[in-house]
XYZ file of C-alpha atoms in Angstrom:
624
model
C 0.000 0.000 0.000
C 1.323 3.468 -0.418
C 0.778 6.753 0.686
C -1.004 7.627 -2.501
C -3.435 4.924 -1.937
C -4.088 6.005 1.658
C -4.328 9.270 0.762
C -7.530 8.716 -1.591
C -9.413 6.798 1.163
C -10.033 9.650 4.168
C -10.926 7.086 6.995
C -7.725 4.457 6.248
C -5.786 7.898 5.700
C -7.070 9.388 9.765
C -6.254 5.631 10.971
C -2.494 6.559 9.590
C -2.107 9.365 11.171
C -3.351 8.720 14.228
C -0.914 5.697 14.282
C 1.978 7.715 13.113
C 1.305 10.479 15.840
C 1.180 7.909 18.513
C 4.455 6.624 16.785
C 6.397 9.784 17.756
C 4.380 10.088 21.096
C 6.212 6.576 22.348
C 9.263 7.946 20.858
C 9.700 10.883 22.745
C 8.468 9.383 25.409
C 11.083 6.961 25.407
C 14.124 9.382 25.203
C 12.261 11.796 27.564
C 15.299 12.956 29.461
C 15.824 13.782 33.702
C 14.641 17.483 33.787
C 18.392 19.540 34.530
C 15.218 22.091 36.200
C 15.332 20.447 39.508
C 12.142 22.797 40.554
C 9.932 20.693 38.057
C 10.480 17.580 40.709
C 9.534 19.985 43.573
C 6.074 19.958 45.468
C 6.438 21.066 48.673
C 5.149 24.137 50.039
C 6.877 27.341 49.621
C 5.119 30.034 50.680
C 3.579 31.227 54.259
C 0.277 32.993 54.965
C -1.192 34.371 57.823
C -4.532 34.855 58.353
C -7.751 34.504 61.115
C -10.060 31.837 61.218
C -11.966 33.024 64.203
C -13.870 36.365 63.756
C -17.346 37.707 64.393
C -19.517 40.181 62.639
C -22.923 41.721 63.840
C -24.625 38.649 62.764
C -23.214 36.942 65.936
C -25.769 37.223 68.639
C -23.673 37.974 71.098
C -21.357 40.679 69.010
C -24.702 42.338 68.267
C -25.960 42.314 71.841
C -22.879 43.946 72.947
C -22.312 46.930 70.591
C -21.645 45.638 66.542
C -24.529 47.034 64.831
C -23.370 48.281 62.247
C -19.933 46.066 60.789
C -20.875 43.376 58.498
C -19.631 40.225 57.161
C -18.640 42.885 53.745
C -16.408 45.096 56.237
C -14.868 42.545 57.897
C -13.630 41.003 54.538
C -12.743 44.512 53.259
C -10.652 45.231 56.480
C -8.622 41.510 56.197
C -7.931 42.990 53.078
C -6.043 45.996 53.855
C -9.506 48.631 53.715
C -9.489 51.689 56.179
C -12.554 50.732 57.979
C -14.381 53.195 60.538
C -14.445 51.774 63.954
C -17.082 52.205 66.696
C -15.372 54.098 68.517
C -15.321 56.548 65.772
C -11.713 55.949 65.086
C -10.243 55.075 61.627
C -8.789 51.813 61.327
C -6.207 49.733 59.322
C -3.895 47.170 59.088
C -0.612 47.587 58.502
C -0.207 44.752 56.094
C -3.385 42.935 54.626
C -3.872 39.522 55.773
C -4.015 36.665 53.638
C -7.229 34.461 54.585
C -9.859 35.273 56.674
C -12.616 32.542 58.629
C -15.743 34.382 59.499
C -16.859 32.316 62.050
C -20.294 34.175 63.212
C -21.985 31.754 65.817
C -24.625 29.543 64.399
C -27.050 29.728 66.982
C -29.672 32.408 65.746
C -26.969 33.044 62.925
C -27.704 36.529 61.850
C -31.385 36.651 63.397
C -30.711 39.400 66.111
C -29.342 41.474 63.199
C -32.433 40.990 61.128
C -34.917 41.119 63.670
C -34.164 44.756 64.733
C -34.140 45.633 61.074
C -37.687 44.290 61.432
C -36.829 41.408 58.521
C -40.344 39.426 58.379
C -38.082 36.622 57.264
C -37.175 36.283 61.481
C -40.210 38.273 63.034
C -42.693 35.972 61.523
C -41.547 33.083 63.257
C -42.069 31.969 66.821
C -38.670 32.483 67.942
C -39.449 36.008 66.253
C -42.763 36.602 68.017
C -41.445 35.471 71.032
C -38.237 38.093 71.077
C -41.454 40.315 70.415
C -43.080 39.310 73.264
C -39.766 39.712 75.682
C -39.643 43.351 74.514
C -43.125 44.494 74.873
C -42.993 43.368 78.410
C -39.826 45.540 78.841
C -38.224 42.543 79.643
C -34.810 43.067 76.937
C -32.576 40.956 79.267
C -34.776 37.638 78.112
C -34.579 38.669 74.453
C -30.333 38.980 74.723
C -30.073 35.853 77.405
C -32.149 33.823 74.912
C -28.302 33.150 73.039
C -27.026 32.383 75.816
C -29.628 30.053 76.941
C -29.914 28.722 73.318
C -25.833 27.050 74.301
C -27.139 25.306 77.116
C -31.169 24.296 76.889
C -32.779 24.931 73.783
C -36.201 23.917 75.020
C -37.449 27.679 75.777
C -35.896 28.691 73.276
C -36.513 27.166 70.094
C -34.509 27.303 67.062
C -35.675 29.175 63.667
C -36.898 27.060 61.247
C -34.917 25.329 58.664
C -35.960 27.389 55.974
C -34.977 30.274 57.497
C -31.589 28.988 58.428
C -30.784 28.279 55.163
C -31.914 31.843 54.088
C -29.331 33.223 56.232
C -26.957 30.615 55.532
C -26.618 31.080 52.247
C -25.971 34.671 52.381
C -23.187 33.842 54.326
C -21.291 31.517 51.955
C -22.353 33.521 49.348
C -20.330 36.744 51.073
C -17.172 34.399 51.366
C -17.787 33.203 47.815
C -17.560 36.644 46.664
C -14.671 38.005 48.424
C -12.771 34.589 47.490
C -9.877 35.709 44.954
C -7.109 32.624 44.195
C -4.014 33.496 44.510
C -4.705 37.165 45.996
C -6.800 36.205 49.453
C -8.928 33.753 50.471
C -12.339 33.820 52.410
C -13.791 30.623 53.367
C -17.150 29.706 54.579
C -17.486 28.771 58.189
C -19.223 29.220 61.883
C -18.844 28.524 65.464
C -20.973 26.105 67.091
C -21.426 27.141 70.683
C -21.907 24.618 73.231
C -21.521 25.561 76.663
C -22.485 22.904 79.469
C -22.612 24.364 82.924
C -20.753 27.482 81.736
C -18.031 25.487 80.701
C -16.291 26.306 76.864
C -17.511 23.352 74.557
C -17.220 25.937 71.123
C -15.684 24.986 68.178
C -14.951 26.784 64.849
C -16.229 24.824 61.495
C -14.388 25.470 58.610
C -15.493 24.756 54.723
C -13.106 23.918 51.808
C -15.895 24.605 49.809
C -17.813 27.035 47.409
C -21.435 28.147 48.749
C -23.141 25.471 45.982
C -21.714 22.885 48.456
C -21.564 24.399 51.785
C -24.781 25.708 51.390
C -26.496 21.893 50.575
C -26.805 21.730 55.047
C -27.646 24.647 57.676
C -25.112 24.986 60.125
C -25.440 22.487 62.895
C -25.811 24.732 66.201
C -26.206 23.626 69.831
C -29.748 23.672 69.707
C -29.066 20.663 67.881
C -27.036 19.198 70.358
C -24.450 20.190 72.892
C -22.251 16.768 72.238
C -18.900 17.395 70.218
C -19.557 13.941 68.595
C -22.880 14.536 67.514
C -21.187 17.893 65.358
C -18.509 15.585 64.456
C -21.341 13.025 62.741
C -22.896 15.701 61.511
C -19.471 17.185 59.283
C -19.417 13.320 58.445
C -22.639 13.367 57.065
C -22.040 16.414 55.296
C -19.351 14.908 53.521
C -21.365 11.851 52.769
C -23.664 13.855 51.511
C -21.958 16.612 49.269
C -18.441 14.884 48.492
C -17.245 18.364 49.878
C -14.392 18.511 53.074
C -14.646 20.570 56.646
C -12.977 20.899 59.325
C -13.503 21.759 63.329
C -11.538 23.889 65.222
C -11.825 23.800 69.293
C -10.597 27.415 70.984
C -10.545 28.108 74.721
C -9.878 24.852 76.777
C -8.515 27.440 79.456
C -12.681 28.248 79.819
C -13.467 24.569 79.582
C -13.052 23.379 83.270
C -11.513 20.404 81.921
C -14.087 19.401 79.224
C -11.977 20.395 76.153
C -9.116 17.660 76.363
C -11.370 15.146 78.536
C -11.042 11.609 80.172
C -14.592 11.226 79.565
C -17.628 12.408 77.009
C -20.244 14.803 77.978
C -22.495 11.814 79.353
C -20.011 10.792 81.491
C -18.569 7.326 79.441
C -15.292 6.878 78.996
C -12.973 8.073 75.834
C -13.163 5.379 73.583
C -11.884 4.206 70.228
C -15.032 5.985 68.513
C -14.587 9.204 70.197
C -10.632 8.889 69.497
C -11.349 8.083 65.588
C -14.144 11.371 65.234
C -12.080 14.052 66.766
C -8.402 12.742 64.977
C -10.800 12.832 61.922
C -11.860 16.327 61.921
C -9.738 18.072 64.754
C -6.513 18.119 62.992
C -5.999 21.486 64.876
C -6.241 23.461 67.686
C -6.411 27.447 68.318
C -4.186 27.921 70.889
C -3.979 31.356 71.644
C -6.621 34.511 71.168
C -7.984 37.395 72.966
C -9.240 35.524 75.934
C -5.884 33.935 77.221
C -2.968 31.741 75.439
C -3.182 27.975 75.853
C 0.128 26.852 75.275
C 1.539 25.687 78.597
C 0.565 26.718 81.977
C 3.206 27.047 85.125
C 1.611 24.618 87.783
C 1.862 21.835 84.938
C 5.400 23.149 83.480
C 7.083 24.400 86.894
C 10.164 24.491 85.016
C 9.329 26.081 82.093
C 9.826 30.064 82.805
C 7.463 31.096 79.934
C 4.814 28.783 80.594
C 3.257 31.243 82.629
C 1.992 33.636 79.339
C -1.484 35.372 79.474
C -2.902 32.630 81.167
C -6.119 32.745 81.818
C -7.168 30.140 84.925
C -9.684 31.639 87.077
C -13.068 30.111 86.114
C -14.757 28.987 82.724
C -16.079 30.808 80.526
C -19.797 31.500 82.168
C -17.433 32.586 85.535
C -20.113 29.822 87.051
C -17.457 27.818 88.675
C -13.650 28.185 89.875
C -10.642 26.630 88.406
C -9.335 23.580 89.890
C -5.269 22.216 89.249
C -7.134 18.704 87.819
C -8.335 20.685 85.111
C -5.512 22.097 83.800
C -4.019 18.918 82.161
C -7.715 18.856 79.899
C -7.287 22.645 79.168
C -3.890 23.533 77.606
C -2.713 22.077 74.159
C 1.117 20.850 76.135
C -1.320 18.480 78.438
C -3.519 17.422 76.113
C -0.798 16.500 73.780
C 0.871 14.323 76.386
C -2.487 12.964 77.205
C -2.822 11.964 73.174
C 0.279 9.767 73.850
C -1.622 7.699 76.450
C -4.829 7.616 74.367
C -3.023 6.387 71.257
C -1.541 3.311 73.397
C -4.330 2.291 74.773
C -7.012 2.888 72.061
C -4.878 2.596 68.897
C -5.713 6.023 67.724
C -4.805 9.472 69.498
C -7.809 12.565 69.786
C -5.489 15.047 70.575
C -2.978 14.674 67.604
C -3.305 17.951 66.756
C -1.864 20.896 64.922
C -1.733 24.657 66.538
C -2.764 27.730 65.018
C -3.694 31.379 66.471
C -7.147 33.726 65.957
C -8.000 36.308 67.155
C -12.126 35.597 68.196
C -12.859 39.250 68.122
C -16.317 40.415 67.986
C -15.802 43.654 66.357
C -15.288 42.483 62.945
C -12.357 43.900 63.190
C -8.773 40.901 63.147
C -6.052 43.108 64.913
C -3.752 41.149 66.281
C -0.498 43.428 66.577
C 0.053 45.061 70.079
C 0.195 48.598 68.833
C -3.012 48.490 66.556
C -5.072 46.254 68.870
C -8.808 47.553 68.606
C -9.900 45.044 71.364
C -12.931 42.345 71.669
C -16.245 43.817 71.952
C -16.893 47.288 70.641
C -16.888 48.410 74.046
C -13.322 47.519 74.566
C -11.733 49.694 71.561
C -9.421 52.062 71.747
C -9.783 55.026 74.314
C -8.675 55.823 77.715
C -12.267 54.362 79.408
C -10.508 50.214 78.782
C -7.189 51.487 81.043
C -9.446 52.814 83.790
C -10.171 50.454 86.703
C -7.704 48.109 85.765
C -9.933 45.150 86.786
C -13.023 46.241 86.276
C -15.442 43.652 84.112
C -15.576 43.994 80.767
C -19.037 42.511 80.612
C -17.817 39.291 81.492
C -13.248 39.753 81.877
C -11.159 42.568 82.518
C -10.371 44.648 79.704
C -6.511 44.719 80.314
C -6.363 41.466 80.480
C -7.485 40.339 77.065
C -4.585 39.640 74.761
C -4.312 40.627 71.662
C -3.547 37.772 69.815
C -3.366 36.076 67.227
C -2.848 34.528 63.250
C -2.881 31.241 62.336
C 0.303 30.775 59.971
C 0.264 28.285 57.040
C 2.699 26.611 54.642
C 0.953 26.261 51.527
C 1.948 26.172 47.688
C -0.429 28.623 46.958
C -2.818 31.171 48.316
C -6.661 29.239 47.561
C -8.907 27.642 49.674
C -7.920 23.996 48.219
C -3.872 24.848 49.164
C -4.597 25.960 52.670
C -7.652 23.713 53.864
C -5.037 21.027 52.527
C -1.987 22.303 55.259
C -4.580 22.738 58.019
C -5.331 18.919 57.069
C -1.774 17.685 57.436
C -1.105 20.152 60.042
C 1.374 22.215 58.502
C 0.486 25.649 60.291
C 1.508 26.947 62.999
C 0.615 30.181 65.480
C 1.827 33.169 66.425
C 0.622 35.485 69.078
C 0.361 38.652 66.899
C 3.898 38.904 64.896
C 5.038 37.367 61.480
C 7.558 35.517 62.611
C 8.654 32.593 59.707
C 9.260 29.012 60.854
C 10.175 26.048 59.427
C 10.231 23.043 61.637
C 11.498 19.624 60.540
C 12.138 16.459 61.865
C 14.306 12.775 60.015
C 17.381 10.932 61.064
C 20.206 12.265 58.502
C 20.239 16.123 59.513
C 23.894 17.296 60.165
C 25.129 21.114 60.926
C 26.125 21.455 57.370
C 22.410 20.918 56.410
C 22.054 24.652 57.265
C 24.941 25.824 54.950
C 23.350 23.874 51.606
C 22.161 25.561 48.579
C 18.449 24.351 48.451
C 18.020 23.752 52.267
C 14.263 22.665 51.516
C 14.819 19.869 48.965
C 17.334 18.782 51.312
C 14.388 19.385 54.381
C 11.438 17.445 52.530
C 13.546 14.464 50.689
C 15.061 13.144 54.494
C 12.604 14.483 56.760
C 9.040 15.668 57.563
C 7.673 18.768 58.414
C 5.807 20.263 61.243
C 2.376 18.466 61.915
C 3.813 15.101 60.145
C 4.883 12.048 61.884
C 8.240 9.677 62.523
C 7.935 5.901 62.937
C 10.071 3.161 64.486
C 13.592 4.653 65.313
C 16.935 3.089 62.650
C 19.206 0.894 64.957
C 21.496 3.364 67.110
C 20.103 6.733 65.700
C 18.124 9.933 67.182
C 15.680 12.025 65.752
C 17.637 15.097 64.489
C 15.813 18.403 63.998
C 16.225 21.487 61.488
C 14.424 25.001 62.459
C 14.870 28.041 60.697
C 13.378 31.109 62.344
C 13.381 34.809 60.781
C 11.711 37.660 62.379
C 8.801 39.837 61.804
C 10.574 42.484 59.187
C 8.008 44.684 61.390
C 8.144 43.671 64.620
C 10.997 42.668 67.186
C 14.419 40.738 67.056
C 14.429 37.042 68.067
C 15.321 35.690 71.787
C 15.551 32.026 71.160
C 14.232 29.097 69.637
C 13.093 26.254 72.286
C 12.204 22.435 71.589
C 9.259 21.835 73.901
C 9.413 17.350 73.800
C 6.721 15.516 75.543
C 7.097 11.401 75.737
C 5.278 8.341 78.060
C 7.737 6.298 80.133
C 7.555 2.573 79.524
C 5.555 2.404 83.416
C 2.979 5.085 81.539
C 4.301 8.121 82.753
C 3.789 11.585 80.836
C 6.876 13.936 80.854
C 8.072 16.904 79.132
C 11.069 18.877 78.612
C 12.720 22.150 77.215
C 15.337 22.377 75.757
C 16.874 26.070 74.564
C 18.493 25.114 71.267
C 19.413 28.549 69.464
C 19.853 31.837 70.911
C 21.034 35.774 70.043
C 24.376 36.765 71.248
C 27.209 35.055 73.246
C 24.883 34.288 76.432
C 26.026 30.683 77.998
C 23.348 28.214 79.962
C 23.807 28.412 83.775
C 26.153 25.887 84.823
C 23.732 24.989 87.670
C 20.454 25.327 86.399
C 21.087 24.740 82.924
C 18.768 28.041 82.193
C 19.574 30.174 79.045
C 20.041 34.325 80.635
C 17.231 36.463 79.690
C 17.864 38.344 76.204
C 17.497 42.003 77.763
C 14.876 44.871 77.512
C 14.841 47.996 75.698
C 11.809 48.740 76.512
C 10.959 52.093 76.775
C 7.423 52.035 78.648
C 6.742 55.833 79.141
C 6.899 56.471 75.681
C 5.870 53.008 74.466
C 9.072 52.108 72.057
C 11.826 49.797 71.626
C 14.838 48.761 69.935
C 16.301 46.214 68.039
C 19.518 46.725 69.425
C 19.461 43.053 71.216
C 18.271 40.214 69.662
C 18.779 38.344 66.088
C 17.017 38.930 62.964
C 17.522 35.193 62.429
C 18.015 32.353 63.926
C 18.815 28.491 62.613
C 19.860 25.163 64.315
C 20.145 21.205 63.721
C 19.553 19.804 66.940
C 19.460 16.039 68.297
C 17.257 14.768 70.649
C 20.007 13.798 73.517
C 17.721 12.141 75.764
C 15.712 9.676 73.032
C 14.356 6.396 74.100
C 13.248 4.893 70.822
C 10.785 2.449 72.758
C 8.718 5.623 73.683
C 6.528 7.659 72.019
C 7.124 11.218 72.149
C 6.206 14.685 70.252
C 8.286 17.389 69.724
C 7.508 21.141 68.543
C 9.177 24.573 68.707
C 8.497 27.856 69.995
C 10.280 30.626 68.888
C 10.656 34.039 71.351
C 11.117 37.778 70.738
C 12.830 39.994 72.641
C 10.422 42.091 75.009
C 7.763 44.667 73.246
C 5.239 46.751 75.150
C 1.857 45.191 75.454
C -1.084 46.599 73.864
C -2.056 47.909 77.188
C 1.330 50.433 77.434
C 0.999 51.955 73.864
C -2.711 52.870 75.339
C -1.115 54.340 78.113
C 1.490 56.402 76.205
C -1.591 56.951 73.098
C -4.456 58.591 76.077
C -1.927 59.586 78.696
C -3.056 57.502 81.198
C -1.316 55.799 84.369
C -0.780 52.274 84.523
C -1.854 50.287 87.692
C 1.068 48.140 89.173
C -1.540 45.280 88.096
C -1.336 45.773 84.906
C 1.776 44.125 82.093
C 4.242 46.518 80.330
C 5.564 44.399 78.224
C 5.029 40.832 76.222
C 7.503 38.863 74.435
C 5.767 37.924 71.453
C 6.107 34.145 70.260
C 5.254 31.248 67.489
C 4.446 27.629 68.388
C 4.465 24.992 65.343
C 2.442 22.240 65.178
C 4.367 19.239 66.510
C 6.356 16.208 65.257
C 4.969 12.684 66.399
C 7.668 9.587 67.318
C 5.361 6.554 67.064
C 7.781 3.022 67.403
């Protein structure tokens, strides 16, 4: 046959071709060459974003009841973005640099509905939760119509929920905000809510956070706890939504410092024991944990870590979070993430599967609508507790329910993600690659194998080297290779707008053969030529410059960077263990002494002049 031939038939001629393409297809396919481009093998995360998945608008009940009228969802998303926005204090306000994803988390009992029914909205005053707010207010009784949120996060049977179809109606204006406001690769705004449980006054809550568009996240109303106040019945009902839409979400638990030892617990809210179910639910969909925000840090706590000497940072351990019943040291194990991590270890031998394996991020859980996290453009809580000289006054009078001075401003949740989307960074939170600050950009990388050496450090293309013979934060290392230690690479820069570094600690937590839970810290890099006490082993403090009358300091101590391989000295490979770093800045003033310098006014001996700002990753495991 020859080409000729072919050529006069059109259906024998396509069947040449076709063969003849797929001829030179296998061909180059066969001399395809190793790329000399060693980036086109590379797909690990390079970049870091900070952002807040905790913040409330005016359609949170409470936020509403307490002063936002006026800031919605549209604000809050314009602000994260780097808007001036007007305060309610009257003030102007901005952020210094834009932030790069924002959660609006908005509570999802009465989502919205307080907002709507003072508008008059026939969409909530026609129903019977509408009629009876009505009711409340005619008979002059307002404290009924505000305490029916709070009552709806406890007993739900006076206070019924709003029906389904008016949920959804609400609902779906709030996916539909985030949808708009999403742009890939610029920032991203992700659907979400907080479901509010709180049994006996003690802090159930839990942030839910969507991977998806509003066409999914939309299919289900929020579940709220009028629903139920059982963490396991919201974790069943994520599962179902997954079932159901094919879509992925997450839950994120804030506050066990408020939870009177219900947060990290030895037993579910009827009283049974943990078990394997339990364990398998929360490791499914609590991949991470917000450990430090405006109402107290959750990192470590002294009475648990006596030896620790920053343990004891804006803690918050006086009651729970309905100030209905006093703290107790039992409690403190099931309230802050360092116990409940050591607690996991436990859990994970004797179930097969570990609850608290989680990752730790930062929000902020303001109710302004307003994510200001930095100490010197802090705009507070509650629209009451803004900016002016009134929140410096009375150092420890209530702000409605705390102190004003003592809320912290704090704080981002930082990812490592390959790019900025919702896919890219719901993936990270997933596999726990985050990690929080309390209000600076500080950059970490945290990494974990058995073949780092010093000269790991000096290498061109530190990060192949990182991700080819190790794991990063939030993944995990199994059974131990005869005679060898976990080795560990951090690399820690500063804030380019915030302080120098103080140090960069290992925190390690590990159960003794006999079941024991221990921890250690270990300082493992450090500014200047300061030496460990040859008795107590304790690293010097880095200084102050701290200038408190006039609210400044310098960045005449410290180190812009700070890098380290360091091996675990003290490894047992027959034990599991965790391992995760926390990197220090030298000493700022607090929110509370730029006030004082900003309004002129004195500063009680009670209340802090200074903070020293820090990052936690999310930890390594060490499962033999």
């Amino acid at each position: 046959m020859t080409w000729r031939s072919v050529l006069k038939k059109p259906r024998l001629a396509i069947k040449f071709l076709a063969l003849f393409l797929s001829g030179v297809a296998i061909s180059a396919a066969a001399g395809e060459q190793r790329s000399y481009s060693r980036p086109v093998d590379q797909n690990y995360p390079g970049n870091v974003y900070f952002g807040d998945t905790h913040l409330h608008t005016r359609n949170s009940a409470d936020a509403w009841s307490m002063g936002n009228l006026n800031l919605a969802p549209e604000d809050a998303y314009r602000f994260a973005q780097g808007e001036p926005v007007t305060a309610h204090n009257g003030m102007k306000v901005k952020l210094r640099r834009p932030l790069d994803f924002l959660v609006i988390s908005d509570h999802s009992e009465y989502l919205g509905a307080f907002y709507r029914f003072t508008m008059k909205d026939p969409l909530v005053t026609g129903t019977k939760t509408g009629r009876l707010w009505q009711k409340f207010l005619e008979e002059g009784n307002p404290a009924a119509f505000f305490g029916s949120f709070v009552a709806s996060m406890q007993d739900s049977d006076n206070n019924p929920a709003l029906p389904e179809p008016v949920q959804r109606t609400l609902w779906h204006d709030v996916t539909r905000a985030a949808d708009r406001h999403n742009q890939p690769g610029v920032f991203t705004a992700f659907s979400g809510y907080e479901w509010t449980s709180m049994i006996d006054g003690n802090n159930l809550h839990r942030v839910v956070l969507y991977k998806d568009d509003s066409d999914k996240a939309g299919r289900l109303v929020p579940f709220s706890a009028q629903d139920s106040l059982d963490p396991r019945e919201l974790w069943k009902a994520l599962a179902r939504y997954e079932e159901l839409t094919g879509g992925e979400v997450l839950s994120i638990a804030h506050n066990g410092n408020l939870s009177n030892g219900m947060l990290f617990p030895s037993k579910a809210v009827d009283g049974t024991p943990i078990d394997r179910e339990y364990a398998a639910l929360r490791a499914r969909f609590e991949t991470v944990y917000e450990v430090t925000q405006v109402k107290g840090d959750g990192e470590a706590h002294p009475t648990l870590s006596p030896d620790d000497e920053f343990a004891d940072f804006e803690n918050w351990d006086w009651d729970n979070i309905g100030r209905t019943a006093k703290k107790e040291d039992w409690m403190l194990q099931h309230e802050y993430a360092r116990g409940a991590l050591k607690l996991g270890l436990r859990y994970e031998d004797e179930l097969g599967v570990n609850p608290f394996k989680t990752g730790l991020i930062g929000s902020t859980d303001g109710h302004n609508s307003l994510s200001t996290a930095e100490e010197d453009n802090f705009f507070g809580k509650f629209p009451e507790s803004e900016p002016g000289p009134a929140r410096l006054k009375n150092a420890l009078a209530l702000d409605r329910l705390w102190p004003n001075v003592k809320i912290v401003a704090s704080g981002y949740a930082a990812v490592w993600a390959r790019e900025n989307t919702r896919e890219a960074i719901f993936d990270a939170f997933k596999r726990r690659e985050v990690y929080a600050t309390t209000g600076s950009r500080i950059k970490v990388r945290f990494f974990a194998g058995w073949e780092f050496a010093e000269g790991d450090l000096v290498r061109p293309a530190l990060l192949d080297r990182a991700y080819e013979s190790g794991v990063p934060m939030g993944g995990d290392l199994d059974t131990a290779p005869k005679g060898r230690s976990p080795t560990f690479l951090v690399l820690a820069a500063k804030d380019t707008d915030s302080a120098n570094l103080d140090r960069i600690q290992i925190i390690k937590g590990w159960m003794t053969e006999d079941g024991q839970l221990k921890e250690k810290v270990y300082d493992i890099a450090w500014s200047g030529d300061r030496l460990p006490n040859n008795d107590t082993g304790k690293l010097p403090a880095v200084g102050n410059t701290v200038d408190v009358k006039n609210a400044t300091y310098t960045n005449t101590i410290g180190s812009s960077q700070l890098s380290t391989v360091w091996k675990d000295p003290d490894f047992e490979p027959g034990m599991r263990a965790f391992y995760y770093a926390r990197v220090l800045e030298i000493p700022t003033p607090r929110w509370t002494t730029y006030d004082a310098a900003y309004f002129n006014v004195p500063l009680s001996d009670e209340v802090p002049r200074t903070v020293q700002d820090r990052a936690y990753t999310s930890p390594i495991w060490y499962t033999p």
